[in-house]
């Protein structure tokens, strides 16, 4: 019943009422992949750095996603390695100070602290978010690290869906997605699936062992990508909050009305019906987590990040547990919310981690990942 009936029903509800479905395009969208650069002796000779460009249309100025990957050097050429895949907030060049990473090519958020005021990436932000990406540590543990800038898929501001990938899917005369069609989160999630398609062409990576991770709005995105694409082996949502792991009906921290007002482009238009009316929603976010079952999922909170409602994130993980158990796993191994502490991971198929501190991705979080 779960596989044939309830799961498809829940998926359709999330698709049509929350994130929006990927529309049928008038002509097939067939992304192409091209290796843009390769450095076999990156990071002091410890890794291979490769960049692959995914072009979503034949038009040279059409949307494209620049993937950056670091591959560990492993003995035995035939061995494929597992990988972490995650979108980044300000461009691939911000995740590490490596001068060989190409700067983001499109619109980026301004970062006045680093001198970015015209929405163009610059050298001044190289490595600016490196504390959130433990590149060397990931590589030394034998994993590849793959990332891409989310704004390449759809720049994160409300322009009525004129830029990004959505216009490729418009029927003649259509100017914006229909009420049940995708907002930006669903577009970013679709882009992650295309990134996974591109990884299928990378001989060093085992695409059956890709852990998808995302922080905050990109944690919401990871959960939706994991729900819609069963190829992602593990899904990690860090402080994903409202529209991510946090239960909407608790009405705690960020509410549906708040998120739809601040970010009118993130969800589908139908979701705006629930502004101030969470009680009317046919689904809640524990059912999103359940859509990923029985694949491992890790929900991470930060104690001071009340905007993202840590308790709501924990309760959603707990309420997803019956589906995980139905499907033969251990679900979530605790029933009471753990006290925030570093390195205290609830290590079951639904994992849960809460650390002290604020909204961020830290070395502690990476210990859990
Ligand atoms: C805002 C937003 C959150 C989101 C966060 C982020 O705080 O209200 O929903 O998770 O930005 O992405 O950093």
Short mmCIF file of C-alpha atoms and ligand atoms in Angstrom, two decimals:
data_model
loop_
_atom_site.label_atom_id
_atom_site.label_comp_id
_atom_site.label_asym_id
_atom_site.label_seq_id
_atom_site.Cartn_x
_atom_site.Cartn_y
_atom_site.Cartn_z
CA UNK A 1 0.00 0.00 0.00
CA UNK A 2 2.84 2.39 0.83
CA UNK A 3 4.63 1.87 -2.46
CA UNK A 4 1.58 1.59 -4.72
CA UNK A 5 -0.80 4.00 -3.09
CA UNK A 6 0.23 6.24 -0.24
CA UNK A 7 3.72 7.23 -1.40
CA UNK A 8 2.56 8.29 -4.91
CA UNK A 9 -0.36 10.14 -3.32
CA UNK A 10 1.92 12.07 -0.92
CA UNK A 11 4.42 12.79 -3.67
CA UNK A 12 1.64 14.27 -5.82
CA UNK A 13 0.37 16.41 -2.93
CA UNK A 14 3.85 17.85 -2.30
CA UNK A 15 4.29 18.34 -6.03
CA UNK A 16 1.07 20.16 -6.67
CA UNK A 17 0.58 22.04 -3.38
CA UNK A 18 4.07 22.76 -2.02
CA UNK A 19 7.09 22.71 -4.34
CA UNK A 20 5.40 22.49 -7.76
CA UNK A 21 5.85 19.83 -10.41
CA UNK A 22 8.39 19.86 -13.22
CA UNK A 23 6.27 20.66 -16.30
CA UNK A 24 6.34 18.80 -19.62
CA UNK A 25 8.44 20.99 -21.92
CA UNK A 26 7.19 21.69 -25.46
CA UNK A 27 10.37 20.08 -26.77
CA UNK A 28 12.60 17.73 -24.79
CA UNK A 29 15.24 19.37 -22.61
CA UNK A 30 18.39 17.31 -23.13
CA UNK A 31 21.28 18.65 -21.09
CA UNK A 32 24.78 18.09 -22.44
CA UNK A 33 27.96 17.74 -20.40
CA UNK A 34 31.38 19.09 -21.21
CA UNK A 35 34.64 18.90 -19.27
CA UNK A 36 35.72 22.50 -18.89
CA UNK A 37 38.98 22.07 -16.98
CA UNK A 38 41.08 19.47 -15.26
CA UNK A 39 44.04 19.67 -12.88
CA UNK A 40 45.58 16.34 -11.97
CA UNK A 41 47.77 17.82 -9.23
CA UNK A 42 45.32 20.01 -7.36
CA UNK A 43 45.58 20.94 -3.66
CA UNK A 44 49.29 20.29 -3.46
CA UNK A 45 49.05 17.14 -5.55
CA UNK A 46 46.57 15.41 -3.23
CA UNK A 47 43.52 15.54 -5.49
CA UNK A 48 42.22 15.84 -9.02
CA UNK A 49 40.13 18.94 -9.67
CA UNK A 50 37.69 18.81 -12.56
CA UNK A 51 35.01 21.20 -13.77
CA UNK A 52 32.12 20.02 -15.93
CA UNK A 53 29.62 22.36 -17.53
CA UNK A 54 26.03 21.17 -17.92
CA UNK A 55 24.28 23.09 -20.73
CA UNK A 56 20.49 22.99 -20.46
CA UNK A 57 19.83 24.29 -23.98
CA UNK A 58 21.70 24.51 -27.31
CA UNK A 59 21.73 28.30 -27.08
CA UNK A 60 25.22 29.50 -26.11
CA UNK A 61 23.70 32.04 -23.73
CA UNK A 62 21.19 29.50 -22.34
CA UNK A 63 21.29 28.45 -18.69
CA UNK A 64 24.19 26.23 -17.67
CA UNK A 65 25.40 24.69 -14.44
CA UNK A 66 29.12 24.62 -13.66
CA UNK A 67 30.03 21.57 -11.58
CA UNK A 68 33.22 21.54 -9.54
CA UNK A 69 34.63 18.29 -8.27
CA UNK A 70 37.61 17.20 -6.24
CA UNK A 71 38.51 13.53 -6.55
CA UNK A 72 40.75 11.82 -4.01
CA UNK A 73 43.75 10.02 -5.41
CA UNK A 74 43.16 6.37 -4.59
CA UNK A 75 45.28 3.34 -5.21
CA UNK A 76 43.93 1.02 -7.87
CA UNK A 77 42.75 2.89 -10.94
CA UNK A 78 39.55 0.84 -11.24
CA UNK A 79 38.17 1.89 -7.88
CA UNK A 80 35.17 4.21 -7.90
CA UNK A 81 34.74 6.44 -4.88
CA UNK A 82 31.62 7.58 -3.01
CA UNK A 83 30.84 11.29 -3.18
CA UNK A 84 29.24 14.16 -1.33
CA UNK A 85 27.19 16.41 -3.61
CA UNK A 86 25.83 19.76 -2.50
CA UNK A 87 24.86 23.11 -3.96
CA UNK A 88 26.63 26.24 -2.72
CA UNK A 89 25.29 29.76 -2.08
CA UNK A 90 27.73 32.15 -3.78
CA UNK A 91 29.71 30.31 -6.43
CA UNK A 92 32.11 27.38 -6.63
CA UNK A 93 35.08 29.71 -6.14
CA UNK A 94 33.85 30.51 -2.61
CA UNK A 95 34.18 26.96 -1.27
CA UNK A 96 38.01 26.87 -1.30
CA UNK A 97 40.86 29.32 -1.83
CA UNK A 98 42.20 27.16 -4.72
CA UNK A 99 43.02 29.75 -7.44
CA UNK A 100 42.17 27.24 -10.18
CA UNK A 101 38.41 27.22 -9.52
CA UNK A 102 36.58 29.23 -12.18
CA UNK A 103 34.61 32.23 -10.88
CA UNK A 104 30.81 31.97 -11.09
CA UNK A 105 29.71 33.35 -14.46
CA UNK A 106 26.16 34.54 -13.80
CA UNK A 107 24.24 36.62 -11.27
CA UNK A 108 25.47 36.15 -7.69
CA UNK A 109 24.11 37.63 -4.46
CA UNK A 110 25.86 40.80 -3.36
CA UNK A 111 28.37 40.41 -0.56
CA UNK A 112 29.35 43.96 0.46
CA UNK A 113 31.69 42.65 3.20
CA UNK A 114 33.74 41.14 0.40
CA UNK A 115 33.22 43.99 -2.06
CA UNK A 116 30.62 42.31 -4.32
CA UNK A 117 28.01 45.01 -5.03
CA UNK A 118 27.10 44.51 -8.72
CA UNK A 119 25.98 40.86 -8.62
CA UNK A 120 29.16 39.73 -10.39
CA UNK A 121 31.56 37.24 -8.82
CA UNK A 122 35.03 38.55 -8.08
CA UNK A 123 38.37 37.31 -6.77
CA UNK A 124 37.58 38.96 -3.43
CA UNK A 125 35.16 36.15 -2.53
CA UNK A 126 37.49 33.26 -3.40
CA UNK A 127 37.39 30.87 -0.43
CA UNK A 128 34.94 33.07 1.49
CA UNK A 129 32.74 30.12 2.52
CA UNK A 130 35.53 27.56 2.93
CA UNK A 131 34.67 26.96 6.60
CA UNK A 132 31.42 25.37 5.38
CA UNK A 133 33.23 22.93 3.06
CA UNK A 134 35.76 20.65 4.64
CA UNK A 135 37.38 19.77 1.33
CA UNK A 136 40.67 18.26 2.52
CA UNK A 137 38.96 16.34 5.29
CA UNK A 138 36.39 14.84 2.93
CA UNK A 139 39.12 13.87 0.47
CA UNK A 140 41.32 12.34 3.16
CA UNK A 141 38.42 10.08 4.13
CA UNK A 142 38.26 8.80 0.56
CA UNK A 143 35.21 10.69 -0.70
CA UNK A 144 34.91 12.95 -3.71
CA UNK A 145 33.37 16.38 -3.16
CA UNK A 146 31.10 17.78 -5.84
CA UNK A 147 29.43 21.16 -5.77
CA UNK A 148 27.68 23.69 -8.00
CA UNK A 149 26.27 27.17 -7.51
CA UNK A 150 22.48 27.07 -7.09
CA UNK A 151 21.93 30.39 -8.88
CA UNK A 152 23.21 28.79 -12.11
CA UNK A 153 19.94 26.80 -12.16
CA UNK A 154 17.68 29.68 -11.15
CA UNK A 155 19.03 32.93 -9.69
CA UNK A 156 17.55 33.38 -6.22
CA UNK A 157 15.39 36.46 -6.61
CA UNK A 158 11.81 36.98 -7.71
CA UNK A 159 11.85 37.96 -11.39
CA UNK A 160 8.58 36.24 -12.32
CA UNK A 161 10.59 33.23 -13.59
CA UNK A 162 12.13 34.91 -16.61
CA UNK A 163 15.71 33.70 -16.03
CA UNK A 164 16.92 30.25 -14.95
CA UNK A 165 15.70 26.95 -16.38
CA UNK A 166 11.92 27.50 -16.09
CA UNK A 167 11.46 29.33 -19.45
CA UNK A 168 12.83 26.25 -21.29
CA UNK A 169 9.68 24.48 -20.14
CA UNK A 170 7.11 27.14 -21.13
CA UNK A 171 4.46 26.21 -23.67
CA UNK A 172 4.05 28.76 -26.48
CA UNK A 173 2.59 31.91 -24.92
CA UNK A 174 3.28 30.82 -21.33
CA UNK A 175 5.13 33.45 -19.27
CA UNK A 176 5.32 31.91 -15.80
CA UNK A 177 4.81 28.49 -14.19
CA UNK A 178 1.17 27.47 -13.56
CA UNK A 179 -0.07 27.38 -9.95
CA UNK A 180 0.96 23.74 -9.53
CA UNK A 181 4.25 24.06 -11.41
CA UNK A 182 7.70 24.48 -9.95
CA UNK A 183 9.09 27.30 -7.91
CA UNK A 184 12.82 27.80 -7.42
CA UNK A 185 13.32 25.04 -4.82
CA UNK A 186 11.92 22.43 -7.22
CA UNK A 187 14.10 23.86 -10.01
CA UNK A 188 17.21 23.63 -7.83
CA UNK A 189 16.27 20.03 -6.96
CA UNK A 190 15.82 19.23 -10.66
CA UNK A 191 19.28 20.70 -11.28
CA UNK A 192 20.72 18.36 -8.63
CA UNK A 193 19.30 15.40 -10.54
CA UNK A 194 20.96 16.71 -13.69
CA UNK A 195 24.22 17.02 -11.74
CA UNK A 196 23.84 13.35 -10.83
CA UNK A 197 23.28 12.56 -14.54
CA UNK A 198 26.57 14.33 -15.26
CA UNK A 199 28.33 12.32 -12.56
CA UNK A 200 27.29 9.15 -14.39
CA UNK A 201 29.89 10.22 -16.99
CA UNK A 202 32.67 10.50 -14.38
CA UNK A 203 34.58 7.22 -14.25
CA UNK A 204 36.06 7.83 -10.78
CA UNK A 205 32.70 8.28 -8.99
CA UNK A 206 30.32 5.56 -7.83
CA UNK A 207 26.94 7.18 -8.44
CA UNK A 208 25.22 4.52 -6.32
CA UNK A 209 27.01 6.07 -3.36
CA UNK A 210 26.21 9.77 -3.57
CA UNK A 211 25.27 11.58 -0.37
CA UNK A 212 23.33 14.73 -1.11
CA UNK A 213 23.73 17.55 1.37
CA UNK A 214 22.33 21.02 1.72
CA UNK A 215 22.11 23.80 4.26
CA UNK A 216 19.08 25.93 5.00
CA UNK A 217 17.18 26.76 1.75
CA UNK A 218 19.50 24.22 0.12
CA UNK A 219 18.58 21.71 2.85
CA UNK A 220 14.94 22.13 1.82
CA UNK A 221 16.17 21.55 -1.74
CA UNK A 222 18.10 18.37 -0.77
CA UNK A 223 15.03 16.86 0.87
CA UNK A 224 12.87 17.54 -2.17
CA UNK A 225 15.58 16.24 -4.53
CA UNK A 226 15.93 13.10 -2.38
CA UNK A 227 12.15 12.60 -2.40
CA UNK A 228 11.85 12.95 -6.17
CA UNK A 229 15.03 11.14 -7.26
CA UNK A 230 15.61 7.71 -5.66
CA UNK A 231 19.18 7.60 -7.01
CA UNK A 232 20.43 9.77 -4.14
CA UNK A 233 21.73 7.20 -1.64
CA UNK A 234 21.79 9.43 1.45
CA UNK A 235 20.09 12.78 2.06
CA UNK A 236 21.44 15.31 4.56
CA UNK A 237 19.40 18.38 5.49
CA UNK A 238 21.24 20.88 7.67
CA UNK A 239 19.05 23.42 9.49
CA UNK A 240 16.50 23.20 6.69
CA UNK A 241 13.63 24.70 8.72
CA UNK A 242 10.32 25.82 7.20
CA UNK A 243 9.58 23.98 3.96
CA UNK A 244 12.44 21.61 4.88
CA UNK A 245 12.44 19.23 7.84
CA UNK A 246 10.47 21.44 10.28
CA UNK A 247 6.78 20.68 10.78
CA UNK A 248 4.69 23.54 9.35
CA UNK A 249 1.69 22.95 11.62
CA UNK A 250 3.68 23.81 14.76
CA UNK A 251 3.65 27.42 13.60
CA UNK A 252 6.97 28.02 15.33
CA UNK A 253 9.83 30.14 14.01
CA UNK A 254 9.41 30.84 10.30
CA UNK A 255 5.80 30.33 9.19
CA UNK A 256 4.35 29.55 5.76
CA UNK A 257 3.08 33.13 5.40
CA UNK A 258 6.49 34.51 6.38
CA UNK A 259 8.47 32.37 3.94
CA UNK A 260 6.03 32.97 1.07
CA UNK A 261 6.21 36.72 1.66
CA UNK A 262 10.00 36.93 1.93
CA UNK A 263 10.61 34.43 -0.87
CA UNK A 264 7.53 34.39 -3.15
CA UNK A 265 9.42 32.40 -5.80
CA UNK A 266 10.58 29.42 -3.69
CA UNK A 267 7.39 27.34 -3.68
CA UNK A 268 4.59 26.89 -6.19
CA UNK A 269 1.77 29.43 -6.29
CA UNK A 270 -0.64 26.92 -4.73
CA UNK A 271 1.44 26.92 -1.53
CA UNK A 272 0.50 30.57 -0.94
CA UNK A 273 -3.06 29.39 -0.19
CA UNK A 274 -1.74 28.16 3.15
CA UNK A 275 -0.39 31.52 4.32
CA UNK A 276 -1.80 31.73 7.86
CA UNK A 277 -3.62 28.44 7.28
CA UNK A 278 -1.08 25.71 7.99
CA UNK A 279 -3.90 23.69 9.57
CA UNK A 280 -5.47 23.25 6.11
CA UNK A 281 -2.37 21.63 4.57
CA UNK A 282 -2.99 18.06 3.40
CA UNK A 283 0.62 17.17 4.17
CA UNK A 284 3.31 18.10 6.66
CA UNK A 285 7.05 17.83 6.47
CA UNK A 286 7.48 14.45 8.24
CA UNK A 287 5.78 13.01 5.16
CA UNK A 288 8.47 14.62 2.99
CA UNK A 289 11.14 12.78 5.01
CA UNK A 290 9.11 9.56 4.70
CA UNK A 291 9.20 9.87 0.89
CA UNK A 292 12.97 9.25 1.11
CA UNK A 293 12.50 5.94 3.01
CA UNK A 294 14.16 3.49 3.31
CA UNK A 295 17.25 5.44 2.22
CA UNK A 296 19.26 6.98 5.07
CA UNK A 297 18.39 10.57 5.86
CA UNK A 298 20.17 12.86 8.33
CA UNK A 299 18.36 15.79 9.92
CA UNK A 300 20.68 18.35 11.54
CA UNK A 301 19.68 21.25 13.78
CA UNK A 302 21.50 24.01 15.66
CA UNK A 303 20.28 24.88 19.15
CA UNK A 304 20.19 28.66 18.62
CA UNK A 305 18.61 28.43 15.18
CA UNK A 306 15.05 28.87 16.45
CA UNK A 307 13.98 30.37 13.10
CA UNK A 308 14.39 26.85 11.68
CA UNK A 309 12.58 25.27 14.67
CA UNK A 310 14.94 22.49 15.87
CA UNK A 311 12.13 20.82 17.80
CA UNK A 312 9.93 20.77 14.70
CA UNK A 313 12.82 19.23 12.75
CA UNK A 314 13.25 16.54 15.42
CA UNK A 315 9.51 15.78 15.62
CA UNK A 316 9.30 15.42 11.85
CA UNK A 317 12.20 12.94 11.92
CA UNK A 318 10.39 11.03 14.67
CA UNK A 319 7.06 11.05 12.84
CA UNK A 320 8.73 9.71 9.66
CA UNK A 321 10.04 6.75 11.64
CA UNK A 322 6.97 4.47 11.22
CA UNK A 323 7.45 4.44 7.44
CA UNK A 324 11.15 3.66 7.83
CA UNK A 325 10.24 0.82 10.21
CA UNK A 326 7.52 -0.46 7.88
CA UNK A 327 10.19 -0.71 5.19
CA UNK A 328 12.43 -2.81 7.42
CA UNK A 329 14.89 -0.30 8.87
CA UNK A 330 15.44 0.87 12.43
CA UNK A 331 13.87 4.30 11.76
CA UNK A 332 14.92 6.90 14.34
CA UNK A 333 16.62 5.27 17.33
CA UNK A 334 15.37 7.71 20.00
CA UNK A 335 11.96 9.04 20.96
CA UNK A 336 13.09 12.00 23.10
CA UNK A 337 14.89 14.97 21.59
CA UNK A 338 18.60 14.85 22.49
CA UNK A 339 20.22 17.79 24.28
CA UNK A 340 22.45 19.88 22.02
CA UNK A 341 26.04 18.64 22.20
CA UNK A 342 28.88 18.35 19.72
CA UNK A 343 29.51 14.89 18.36
CA UNK A 344 26.27 13.38 19.68
CA UNK A 345 24.84 11.80 16.57
CA UNK A 346 21.68 9.68 16.72
CA UNK A 347 23.08 7.15 14.31
CA UNK A 348 20.09 5.26 12.93
CA UNK A 349 18.71 5.14 9.38
CA UNK A 350 16.95 8.37 10.19
CA UNK A 351 19.84 10.22 11.82
CA UNK A 352 19.45 13.28 14.00
CA UNK A 353 22.07 15.74 15.19
CA UNK A 354 21.73 18.91 17.23
CA UNK A 355 24.77 20.95 18.14
CA UNK A 356 25.08 24.12 20.19
CA UNK A 357 25.36 27.37 18.26
CA UNK A 358 23.88 29.30 15.38
CA UNK A 359 22.67 28.82 11.83
CA UNK A 360 25.75 27.71 9.86
CA UNK A 361 27.63 24.67 8.57
CA UNK A 362 30.49 23.86 10.94
CA UNK A 363 33.18 21.24 11.46
CA UNK A 364 30.83 19.65 14.03
CA UNK A 365 28.18 19.29 11.37
CA UNK A 366 30.70 17.63 9.08
CA UNK A 367 31.56 15.15 11.86
CA UNK A 368 27.93 14.07 11.72
CA UNK A 369 27.78 14.04 7.91
C1 LIG B 1 16.15 32.72 5.48
C2 LIG B 1 14.87 31.96 5.30
C3 LIG B 1 15.05 30.49 5.63
C4 LIG B 1 16.25 29.90 4.91
C5 LIG B 1 17.46 30.76 5.18
C6 LIG B 1 18.71 30.33 4.41
O1 LIG B 1 16.45 32.79 6.84
O2 LIG B 1 13.88 32.56 6.08
O3 LIG B 1 13.90 29.76 5.27
O4 LIG B 1 16.45 28.59 5.30
O5 LIG B 1 17.19 32.08 4.78
O6 LIG B 1 18.62 29.73 3.36
O7 LIG B 1 19.81 30.68 4.89
#
